[in-house]
mmCIF file of C-alpha atoms in Angstrom:
data_model
loop_
_atom_site.group_PDB
_atom_site.id
_atom_site.type_symbol
_atom_site.label_atom_id
_atom_site.label_comp_id
_atom_site.label_asym_id
_atom_site.label_seq_id
_atom_site.Cartn_x
_atom_site.Cartn_y
_atom_site.Cartn_z
ATOM 1 C CA GLY A 1 14.105 8.657 -27.043
ATOM 2 C CA ALA A 2 16.933 11.139 -27.300
ATOM 3 C CA VAL A 3 18.560 11.550 -30.720
ATOM 4 C CA VAL A 4 22.204 12.185 -31.496
ATOM 5 C CA SER A 5 23.074 13.199 -35.040
ATOM 6 C CA GLN A 6 26.582 12.658 -36.395
ATOM 7 C CA HIS A 7 27.834 14.032 -39.693
ATOM 8 C CA PRO A 8 29.291 13.067 -42.097
ATOM 9 C CA SER A 9 28.574 9.361 -42.136
ATOM 10 C CA ARG A 10 31.450 8.627 -44.458
ATOM 11 C CA VAL A 11 34.461 10.620 -45.597
ATOM 12 C CA ILE A 12 37.369 9.811 -47.859
ATOM 13 C CA CYS A 13 40.304 12.193 -47.826
ATOM 14 C CA LYS A 14 43.892 12.481 -48.925
ATOM 15 C CA SER A 15 46.745 12.050 -46.488
ATOM 16 C CA GLY A 16 47.693 15.331 -44.840
ATOM 17 C CA THR A 17 44.262 16.925 -44.922
ATOM 18 C CA SER A 18 42.081 17.691 -41.913
ATOM 19 C CA VAL A 19 38.615 16.295 -41.375
ATOM 20 C CA LYS A 20 35.909 17.660 -39.084
ATOM 21 C CA ILE A 21 33.187 15.445 -37.634
ATOM 22 C CA GLU A 22 30.118 16.960 -35.982
ATOM 23 C CA CYS A 23 28.010 15.476 -33.228
ATOM 24 C CA ARG A 24 24.705 17.113 -32.305
ATOM 25 C CA SER A 25 22.149 16.296 -29.661
ATOM 26 C CA LEU A 26 18.891 17.099 -31.429
ATOM 27 C CA ASP A 27 16.277 17.143 -28.692
ATOM 28 C CA PHE A 28 18.239 17.497 -25.484
ATOM 29 C CA GLN A 29 21.146 19.358 -23.988
ATOM 30 C CA ALA A 30 24.324 17.392 -23.482
ATOM 31 C CA THR A 31 26.866 18.783 -21.068
ATOM 32 C CA THR A 32 29.106 15.821 -21.732
ATOM 33 C CA MET A 33 29.879 14.031 -24.972
ATOM 34 C CA PHE A 34 32.288 11.182 -25.588
ATOM 35 C CA TRP A 35 34.290 10.333 -28.692
ATOM 36 C CA TYR A 36 35.136 6.729 -29.505
ATOM 37 C CA ARG A 37 36.965 5.045 -32.331
ATOM 38 C CA GLN A 38 36.481 1.493 -33.484
ATOM 39 C CA PHE A 39 38.635 -0.673 -35.723
ATOM 40 C CA PRO A 40 37.034 -3.569 -37.630
ATOM 41 C CA LYS A 41 35.863 -6.358 -35.337
ATOM 42 C CA GLN A 42 37.286 -4.583 -32.305
ATOM 43 C CA SER A 43 35.787 -2.804 -29.360
ATOM 44 C CA LEU A 44 34.965 0.858 -29.075
ATOM 45 C CA MET A 45 37.934 2.676 -27.578
ATOM 46 C CA LEU A 46 37.266 5.900 -25.703
ATOM 47 C CA MET A 47 39.352 8.740 -27.090
ATOM 48 C CA ALA A 48 38.207 11.731 -25.083
ATOM 49 C CA THR A 49 35.511 13.278 -22.949
ATOM 50 C CA SER A 50 34.139 16.549 -24.248
ATOM 51 C CA ASN A 51 32.692 18.980 -21.704
ATOM 52 C CA GLU A 52 30.717 22.031 -22.756
ATOM 53 C CA GLY A 53 32.664 25.219 -22.188
ATOM 54 C CA SER A 54 35.889 23.577 -21.059
ATOM 55 C CA LYS A 55 38.808 21.648 -22.457
ATOM 56 C CA ALA A 56 38.360 18.042 -23.431
ATOM 57 C CA THR A 57 39.872 15.273 -21.344
ATOM 58 C CA TYR A 58 41.880 12.847 -23.438
ATOM 59 C CA GLU A 59 42.530 9.197 -22.691
ATOM 60 C CA GLN A 60 46.065 7.969 -22.336
ATOM 61 C CA GLY A 61 47.781 7.561 -25.678
ATOM 62 C CA VAL A 62 45.457 9.879 -27.612
ATOM 63 C CA GLU A 63 47.215 12.891 -29.125
ATOM 64 C CA LYS A 64 45.249 16.008 -28.237
ATOM 65 C CA ASP A 65 46.968 18.079 -30.921
ATOM 66 C CA LYS A 66 45.978 15.584 -33.576
ATOM 67 C CA PHE A 67 42.397 15.019 -32.448
ATOM 68 C CA LEU A 68 41.005 18.475 -31.709
ATOM 69 C CA ILE A 69 37.734 18.544 -29.793
ATOM 70 C CA ASN A 70 35.491 21.564 -29.412
ATOM 71 C CA HIS A 71 32.288 21.601 -27.378
ATOM 72 C CA ALA A 72 31.129 25.157 -27.818
ATOM 73 C CA SER A 73 27.455 24.633 -27.017
ATOM 74 C CA LEU A 74 25.223 22.238 -25.131
ATOM 75 C CA THR A 75 24.141 20.582 -28.376
ATOM 76 C CA LEU A 76 27.305 20.424 -30.484
ATOM 77 C CA SER A 77 30.705 18.805 -30.188
ATOM 78 C CA THR A 78 33.194 18.541 -33.029
ATOM 79 C CA LEU A 79 36.176 16.281 -33.562
ATOM 80 C CA THR A 80 38.814 17.418 -36.045
ATOM 81 C CA VAL A 81 41.373 14.908 -37.223
ATOM 82 C CA THR A 82 44.308 17.091 -38.215
ATOM 83 C CA SER A 83 46.837 16.082 -40.863
ATOM 84 C CA ALA A 84 45.146 12.719 -41.299
ATOM 85 C CA HIS A 85 47.198 9.684 -42.223
ATOM 86 C CA PRO A 86 46.124 6.202 -43.370
ATOM 87 C CA GLU A 87 46.518 4.821 -39.848
ATOM 88 C CA ASP A 88 43.795 7.239 -38.734
ATOM 89 C CA SER A 89 41.298 5.397 -40.916
ATOM 90 C CA SER A 90 38.661 4.102 -38.537
ATOM 91 C CA PHE A 91 35.041 4.304 -37.460
ATOM 92 C CA TYR A 92 34.514 7.286 -35.158
ATOM 93 C CA ILE A 93 31.427 7.420 -32.948
ATOM 94 C CA CYS A 94 30.227 10.119 -30.602
ATOM 95 C CA SER A 95 27.884 9.680 -27.693
ATOM 96 C CA ALA A 96 26.069 12.107 -25.466
ATOM 97 C CA ARG A 97 24.884 11.962 -21.887
ATOM 98 C CA LEU A 98 21.439 13.294 -21.170
ATOM 99 C CA SER A 99 21.844 15.712 -18.277
ATOM 100 C CA GLY A 100 20.149 14.510 -15.118
ATOM 101 C CA THR A 101 20.166 10.850 -16.003
ATOM 102 C CA ASN A 102 22.480 8.298 -14.488
ATOM 103 C CA GLU A 103 22.020 5.689 -17.110
ATOM 104 C CA LYS A 104 22.535 5.143 -20.778
ATOM 105 C CA LEU A 105 24.435 7.160 -23.303
ATOM 106 C CA PHE A 106 22.969 7.946 -26.698
ATOM 107 C CA PHE A 107 25.171 7.263 -29.689
ATOM 108 C CA GLY A 108 25.519 8.996 -33.023
ATOM 109 C CA SER A 109 25.410 6.951 -36.217
ATOM 110 C CA GLY A 110 29.183 7.024 -36.624
ATOM 111 C CA THR A 111 31.624 8.311 -39.241
ATOM 112 C CA GLN A 112 33.706 5.981 -41.369
ATOM 113 C CA LEU A 113 36.952 7.801 -42.160
ATOM 114 C CA SER A 114 39.174 6.502 -44.937
ATOM 115 C CA VAL A 115 42.500 8.248 -45.494
ATOM 116 C CA LEU A 116 44.202 7.497 -48.794
ATOM 117 C CA GLY B 1 41.151 0.279 -16.318
ATOM 118 C CA GLN B 2 38.689 -2.506 -16.790
ATOM 119 C CA ASN B 3 39.264 -6.009 -18.168
ATOM 120 C CA ILE B 4 36.091 -7.015 -19.961
ATOM 121 C CA ASP B 5 35.809 -10.439 -21.553
ATOM 122 C CA GLN B 6 33.079 -11.867 -23.729
ATOM 123 C CA PRO B 7 33.051 -14.613 -26.374
ATOM 124 C CA THR B 8 33.951 -13.607 -29.897
ATOM 125 C CA GLU B 9 31.226 -15.419 -31.793
ATOM 126 C CA MET B 10 28.050 -17.406 -31.236
ATOM 127 C CA THR B 11 25.655 -19.065 -33.646
ATOM 128 C CA ALA B 12 22.052 -20.098 -33.024
ATOM 129 C CA THR B 13 18.948 -20.994 -34.965
ATOM 130 C CA GLU B 14 15.867 -18.886 -35.407
ATOM 131 C CA GLY B 15 13.460 -19.247 -32.485
ATOM 132 C CA ALA B 16 16.151 -20.507 -30.111
ATOM 133 C CA ILE B 17 17.722 -18.918 -27.039
ATOM 134 C CA VAL B 18 21.276 -17.633 -26.754
ATOM 135 C CA GLN B 19 23.140 -16.497 -23.650
ATOM 136 C CA ILE B 20 26.112 -14.149 -23.988
ATOM 137 C CA ASN B 21 28.392 -14.052 -20.963
ATOM 138 C CA CYS B 22 30.524 -11.128 -19.868
ATOM 139 C CA THR B 23 33.083 -11.013 -17.087
ATOM 140 C CA TYR B 24 34.760 -7.876 -15.863
ATOM 141 C CA GLN B 25 37.277 -6.564 -13.371
ATOM 142 C CA THR B 26 36.952 -3.046 -12.058
ATOM 143 C CA SER B 27 37.732 -1.157 -8.886
ATOM 144 C CA GLY B 28 34.732 1.156 -8.750
ATOM 145 C CA PHE B 29 31.840 -0.611 -10.448
ATOM 146 C CA ASN B 30 28.954 1.701 -11.205
ATOM 147 C CA GLY B 31 26.790 -0.110 -13.729
ATOM 148 C CA LEU B 32 26.894 -2.552 -16.627
ATOM 149 C CA PHE B 33 25.324 -1.964 -20.021
ATOM 150 C CA TRP B 34 24.533 -4.119 -23.015
ATOM 151 C CA TYR B 35 24.412 -2.602 -26.474
ATOM 152 C CA GLN B 36 23.516 -4.052 -29.865
ATOM 153 C CA GLN B 37 25.529 -2.979 -32.890
ATOM 154 C CA HIS B 38 24.836 -3.850 -36.511
ATOM 155 C CA ALA B 39 27.774 -3.647 -38.901
ATOM 156 C CA GLY B 40 28.667 -0.063 -39.786
ATOM 157 C CA GLU B 41 26.107 1.405 -37.422
ATOM 158 C CA ALA B 42 26.162 2.967 -33.984
ATOM 159 C CA PRO B 43 25.434 0.888 -30.887
ATOM 160 C CA THR B 44 21.889 0.935 -29.562
ATOM 161 C CA PHE B 45 21.058 0.553 -25.893
ATOM 162 C CA LEU B 46 19.581 -2.756 -24.738
ATOM 163 C CA SER B 47 19.850 -2.947 -20.968
ATOM 164 C CA TYR B 48 21.366 -1.558 -17.792
ATOM 165 C CA ASN B 49 22.167 -3.362 -14.521
ATOM 166 C CA VAL B 50 23.592 -1.793 -11.402
ATOM 167 C CA LEU B 51 22.137 -4.115 -8.750
ATOM 168 C CA ASP B 52 22.367 -7.902 -8.630
ATOM 169 C CA GLY B 53 19.638 -9.814 -10.356
ATOM 170 C CA LEU B 54 17.738 -10.174 -13.565
ATOM 171 C CA GLU B 55 16.299 -7.355 -15.637
ATOM 172 C CA GLU B 56 13.744 -8.476 -18.213
ATOM 173 C CA LYS B 57 12.709 -6.411 -21.206
ATOM 174 C CA GLY B 58 10.689 -8.283 -23.770
ATOM 175 C CA ARG B 59 12.765 -10.936 -25.546
ATOM 176 C CA PHE B 60 15.959 -9.640 -23.953
ATOM 177 C CA SER B 61 17.037 -10.149 -20.337
ATOM 178 C CA SER B 62 20.227 -9.199 -18.560
ATOM 179 C CA PHE B 63 21.659 -10.594 -15.341
ATOM 180 C CA LEU B 64 24.292 -9.202 -13.011
ATOM 181 C CA SER B 65 26.344 -10.635 -10.149
ATOM 182 C CA ARG B 66 28.610 -7.952 -8.747
ATOM 183 C CA SER B 67 30.426 -10.314 -6.364
ATOM 184 C CA LYS B 68 31.394 -12.524 -9.294
ATOM 185 C CA GLY B 69 32.065 -9.718 -11.770
ATOM 186 C CA TYR B 70 29.701 -11.442 -14.153
ATOM 187 C CA SER B 71 26.798 -10.588 -16.388
ATOM 188 C CA TYR B 72 24.899 -12.275 -19.167
ATOM 189 C CA LEU B 73 22.530 -11.150 -21.882
ATOM 190 C CA LEU B 74 19.799 -13.619 -22.766
ATOM 191 C CA LEU B 75 18.145 -13.409 -26.152
ATOM 192 C CA LYS B 76 14.948 -15.416 -26.496
ATOM 193 C CA GLU B 77 12.853 -16.346 -29.531
ATOM 194 C CA LEU B 78 15.701 -15.389 -31.814
ATOM 195 C CA GLN B 79 14.886 -13.611 -35.044
ATOM 196 C CA MET B 80 17.069 -13.106 -38.097
ATOM 197 C CA LYS B 81 17.281 -9.395 -37.346
ATOM 198 C CA ASP B 82 18.993 -10.235 -34.043
ATOM 199 C CA SER B 83 22.153 -11.096 -35.990
ATOM 200 C CA ALA B 84 24.524 -8.400 -34.749
ATOM 201 C CA SER B 85 27.394 -7.691 -32.404
ATOM 202 C CA TYR B 86 26.518 -7.416 -28.713
ATOM 203 C CA LEU B 87 28.710 -5.221 -26.586
ATOM 204 C CA CYS B 88 29.150 -5.447 -22.838
ATOM 205 C CA ALA B 89 30.180 -2.130 -21.279
ATOM 206 C CA VAL B 90 31.116 -1.242 -17.723
ATOM 207 C CA ARG B 91 31.018 2.118 -15.992
ATOM 208 C CA ASP B 92 33.712 2.699 -13.400
ATOM 209 C CA GLY B 93 33.182 5.497 -10.914
ATOM 210 C CA ASN B 94 31.023 8.556 -11.357
ATOM 211 C CA ASP B 95 32.379 10.078 -14.554
ATOM 212 C CA TYR B 96 29.919 8.357 -16.928
ATOM 213 C CA LYS B 97 32.696 6.926 -19.096
ATOM 214 C CA LEU B 98 32.056 3.457 -20.444
ATOM 215 C CA SER B 99 34.638 0.789 -21.208
ATOM 216 C CA PHE B 100 33.545 -1.725 -23.804
ATOM 217 C CA GLY B 101 34.278 -5.368 -24.337
ATOM 218 C CA ALA B 102 35.296 -6.491 -27.813
ATOM 219 C CA GLY B 103 31.772 -7.609 -28.615
ATOM 220 C CA THR B 104 30.136 -10.953 -29.380
ATOM 221 C CA THR B 105 28.986 -11.505 -32.941
ATOM 222 C CA VAL B 106 25.745 -13.468 -32.941
ATOM 223 C CA THR B 107 24.655 -15.144 -36.150
ATOM 224 C CA VAL B 108 21.074 -16.356 -36.367
ATOM 225 C CA ARG B 109 20.442 -19.078 -38.937
ATOM 226 C CA ALA B 110 17.135 -20.180 -40.397
#
């Protein structure tokens, strides 16, 4: 099946720093990628839809200036958490849609962000 | 948005059967998914239903009733490795976005 690689798997940073998370589709082209965040024992909450070559679409309540998304190629989307604060600590997961399919999304392995 | 409800926790013994129910409310239903998620890992796809009825895939089956806004995931011949969180997700419209339920944590005991 299709593989989505997400890096890093875990990051610990100081408050005020920026953190970049990469999401790559390894064996397929993904015109659309989605970024989710998940708090412990809670559901995945969609943050934004990343479209190759255009601006990301953010869900209501998600600050686009804080969570910068870039989808410069058909295989790479990045999420940058700018000026991270402890409340941004969460599990971030990307997913990619295989072009031409109307079914499942493929998920990355997730990034556990801890802001001190 | 969608209102997706599923039980928080379920416990069963090895070799048994467990049924996880999911109810949803959406205006433009376009498919229901079940994912399995182990702690600290990404969700993995289990099943997809868009038409009413039962989809069987090995030990796992998923059922959908669109008129009732209801689905269930049936896990048969439970194994210890099936201990995980099971997420019900609904697609609304044609934009491929998924909305997830809070997940059901299944614990399989020997």
